[in-house]
Amino acid sequence: PGTNSVQTLSFSPQGDQLAVGALQEVLVWDARSFSNFTRIPGAGAPAQFSPDGRYLLTGTAANPDATQPSWD
């Protein structure tokens, strides 16, 4: 595997976004068109949407086992 290989995939509860958690970044894609919606540098796997879809919880690129920041 590469140095930034995919570690986790997570669909939003509505199914309209796909978070791809890699070791050095998280990408959020539009799940309908598969266009890149946003890139979160400094975040890393794991990546998981909150049950209501309002937040995206991630690890950090520096330490995947650290406390997970959230993004809205």
Short mmCIF file of C-alpha atoms in Angstrom, two decimals:
data_model
loop_
_atom_site.label_atom_id
_atom_site.label_comp_id
_atom_site.label_asym_id
_atom_site.label_seq_id
_atom_site.Cartn_x
_atom_site.Cartn_y
_atom_site.Cartn_z
CA PRO A 1 0.00 0.00 0.00
CA GLY A 2 0.99 3.62 -0.59
CA THR A 3 1.79 6.11 2.11
CA ASN A 4 -1.69 7.67 1.89
CA SER A 5 -3.81 4.60 1.21
CA VAL A 6 -7.54 4.50 1.96
CA GLN A 7 -8.33 3.18 5.43
CA THR A 8 -12.07 3.87 5.89
CA LEU A 9 -15.18 4.66 3.85
CA SER A 10 -18.30 6.18 5.38
CA PHE A 11 -21.56 7.26 3.75
CA SER A 12 -23.55 10.07 5.35
CA PRO A 13 -26.90 8.94 6.80
CA GLN A 14 -28.67 10.61 3.86
CA GLY A 15 -26.41 8.74 1.42
CA ASP A 16 -25.44 11.92 -0.42
CA GLN A 17 -21.81 12.17 0.77
CA LEU A 18 -18.97 9.67 1.01
CA ALA A 19 -16.05 10.30 3.37
CA VAL A 20 -12.82 8.59 2.39
CA GLY A 21 -10.37 8.41 5.28
CA ALA A 22 -6.74 7.99 4.31
CA LEU A 23 -3.65 8.16 6.47
CA GLN A 24 -2.84 11.80 5.64
CA GLU A 25 -6.18 13.37 4.66
CA VAL A 26 -9.92 12.92 4.45
CA LEU A 27 -11.79 13.49 1.20
CA VAL A 28 -15.53 14.03 1.10
CA TRP A 29 -17.19 13.16 -2.20
CA ASP A 30 -20.62 13.86 -3.62
CA ALA A 31 -21.94 10.28 -3.64
CA ARG A 32 -24.30 10.94 -6.53
CA SER A 33 -21.86 12.46 -9.01
CA PHE A 34 -18.62 11.15 -7.43
CA SER A 35 -17.13 14.62 -7.71
CA ASN A 36 -14.74 15.74 -4.98
CA PHE A 37 -16.74 17.88 -2.59
CA THR A 38 -14.01 18.88 -0.12
CA ARG A 39 -10.57 17.90 1.19
CA ILE A 40 -9.67 18.07 4.87
CA PRO A 41 -5.88 18.23 5.22
CA GLY A 42 -4.52 17.31 8.62
CA ALA A 43 -7.39 14.92 9.21
CA GLY A 44 -6.89 11.21 8.79
CA ALA A 45 -8.60 7.86 9.15
CA PRO A 46 -10.89 6.88 10.65
CA ALA A 47 -13.64 9.07 9.21
CA GLN A 48 -17.26 8.61 10.31
CA PHE A 49 -20.39 10.74 9.99
CA SER A 50 -22.45 11.45 13.09
CA PRO A 51 -25.87 9.72 13.13
CA ASP A 52 -27.63 12.94 12.09
CA GLY A 53 -25.05 13.62 9.33
CA ARG A 54 -24.25 17.06 10.70
CA TYR A 55 -20.65 16.26 11.72
CA LEU A 56 -17.78 14.26 10.34
CA LEU A 57 -15.55 12.72 12.99
CA THR A 58 -11.96 12.00 11.98
CA GLY A 59 -8.62 10.97 13.32
CA THR A 60 -5.60 13.15 12.80
CA ALA A 61 -2.95 12.59 10.16
CA ALA A 62 -0.19 12.81 12.75
CA ASN A 63 -1.74 10.29 15.14
CA PRO A 64 -4.73 8.16 14.04
CA ASP A 65 -5.29 7.02 17.64
CA ALA A 66 -5.61 10.57 19.01
CA THR A 67 -8.86 12.18 20.11
CA GLN A 68 -11.05 12.62 17.09
CA PRO A 69 -11.80 16.15 15.91
CA SER A 70 -15.19 16.87 14.34
CA TRP A 71 -15.97 18.93 11.25
CA ASP A 72 -19.27 20.47 10.23
#
